[in-house]
Amino acid sequence: MKHKIDINVILKKDSNNKNKRSLELFDLSILGIGTMIGTGIVAAVNAGPAITFSFLLAALAAGLIGLCYSELTTNIPSSGSAYIYA
């Protein structure tokens, strides 16, 4: 069931395809703020007084995941995200 993808095939196929970056800092900031507001409403109801701790724990997890993705994107410069990295 596991299917391995050869990285050389992916890099060769993707070398001619250059995606245009269309999201800027403002767009990404608004997406992040919208996500935090929605998460804050749900977390306030379920976490109660431990909401600060739950947000700190979630921030730590998101930061570590972000570092992993940044390392993968520098090693494998191809579009496809987690599908390509698996």
CSV table of C-alpha atoms in Angstrom, one decimal:
chain,number,residue,atom,x,y,z
A,1,MET,CA,0.0,0.0,0.0
A,2,LYS,CA,2.9,2.3,0.6
A,3,HIS,CA,4.1,3.8,-2.7
A,4,LYS,CA,7.5,5.6,-2.7
A,5,ILE,CA,8.0,8.5,-5.1
A,6,ASP,CA,11.5,8.9,-6.6
A,7,ILE,CA,12.7,12.5,-5.7
A,8,ASN,CA,14.7,12.8,-8.9
A,9,VAL,CA,11.6,12.3,-11.1
A,10,ILE,CA,9.8,14.9,-9.1
A,11,LEU,CA,12.6,17.5,-9.3
A,12,LYS,CA,13.1,16.9,-13.0
A,13,LYS,CA,9.3,17.2,-13.7
A,14,ASP,CA,9.0,20.3,-11.6
A,15,SER,CA,12.0,22.2,-12.8
A,16,ASN,CA,10.1,23.7,-15.7
A,17,ASN,CA,7.0,24.6,-13.7
A,18,LYS,CA,7.4,27.9,-11.8
A,19,ASN,CA,4.4,28.8,-9.7
A,20,LYS,CA,3.6,32.5,-9.1
A,21,ARG,CA,3.5,33.6,-5.5
A,22,SER,CA,0.2,35.4,-5.1
A,23,LEU,CA,-0.3,35.7,-1.4
A,24,GLU,CA,1.4,38.6,0.3
A,25,LEU,CA,2.0,39.5,4.0
A,26,PHE,CA,-1.4,41.2,4.4
A,27,ASP,CA,-3.3,38.2,2.9
A,28,LEU,CA,-1.5,35.7,5.2
A,29,SER,CA,-2.0,37.9,8.2
A,30,ILE,CA,-5.7,38.2,7.6
A,31,LEU,CA,-5.9,34.4,7.2
A,32,GLY,CA,-4.0,33.9,10.5
A,33,ILE,CA,-6.2,36.3,12.4
A,34,GLY,CA,-9.4,34.8,11.1
A,35,THR,CA,-8.2,31.4,12.1
A,36,MET,CA,-7.2,32.5,15.6
A,37,ILE,CA,-10.6,34.2,16.2
A,38,GLY,CA,-12.5,31.1,15.3
A,39,THR,CA,-10.2,28.9,17.4
A,40,GLY,CA,-10.4,31.3,20.3
A,41,ILE,CA,-14.2,31.1,20.4
A,42,VAL,CA,-14.2,27.3,20.5
A,43,ALA,CA,-11.2,27.1,22.9
A,44,ALA,CA,-12.8,29.5,25.4
A,45,VAL,CA,-15.9,27.3,25.7
A,46,ASN,CA,-14.0,24.0,26.0
A,47,ALA,CA,-10.8,24.9,27.8
A,48,GLY,CA,-12.2,27.3,30.4
A,49,PRO,CA,-9.5,28.8,32.7
A,50,ALA,CA,-6.7,26.8,31.0
A,51,ILE,CA,-7.1,28.6,27.7
A,52,THR,CA,-3.7,30.3,28.0
A,53,PHE,CA,-2.0,27.0,28.5
A,54,SER,CA,-3.9,25.4,25.6
A,55,PHE,CA,-2.9,28.3,23.3
A,56,LEU,CA,0.8,28.1,24.4
A,57,LEU,CA,0.8,24.4,23.8
A,58,ALA,CA,-0.8,24.8,20.3
A,59,ALA,CA,1.7,27.6,19.4
A,60,LEU,CA,4.6,25.3,20.4
A,61,ALA,CA,3.2,22.5,18.3
A,62,ALA,CA,2.5,24.8,15.3
A,63,GLY,CA,6.0,26.3,15.5
A,64,LEU,CA,7.7,22.9,15.5
A,65,ILE,CA,5.6,21.7,12.6
A,66,GLY,CA,6.4,25.0,10.7
A,67,LEU,CA,10.1,24.3,11.3
A,68,CYS,CA,9.8,20.8,9.8
A,69,TYR,CA,7.9,22.1,6.8
A,70,SER,CA,10.5,24.9,6.2
A,71,GLU,CA,13.3,22.3,6.3
A,72,LEU,CA,11.4,20.1,3.8
A,73,THR,CA,10.7,22.9,1.4
A,74,THR,CA,14.4,23.9,1.3
A,75,ASN,CA,15.5,20.3,0.6
A,76,ILE,CA,12.7,19.5,-1.9
A,77,PRO,CA,11.8,22.7,-3.8
A,78,SER,CA,8.6,21.3,-5.5
A,79,SER,CA,4.9,22.0,-5.2
A,80,GLY,CA,2.7,19.4,-3.6
A,81,SER,CA,3.4,19.8,0.1
A,82,ALA,CA,2.9,16.8,2.3
A,83,TYR,CA,2.2,14.5,-0.7
A,84,ILE,CA,5.7,15.1,-2.0
A,85,TYR,CA,7.4,15.0,1.4
A,86,ALA,CA,5.9,11.6,2.4
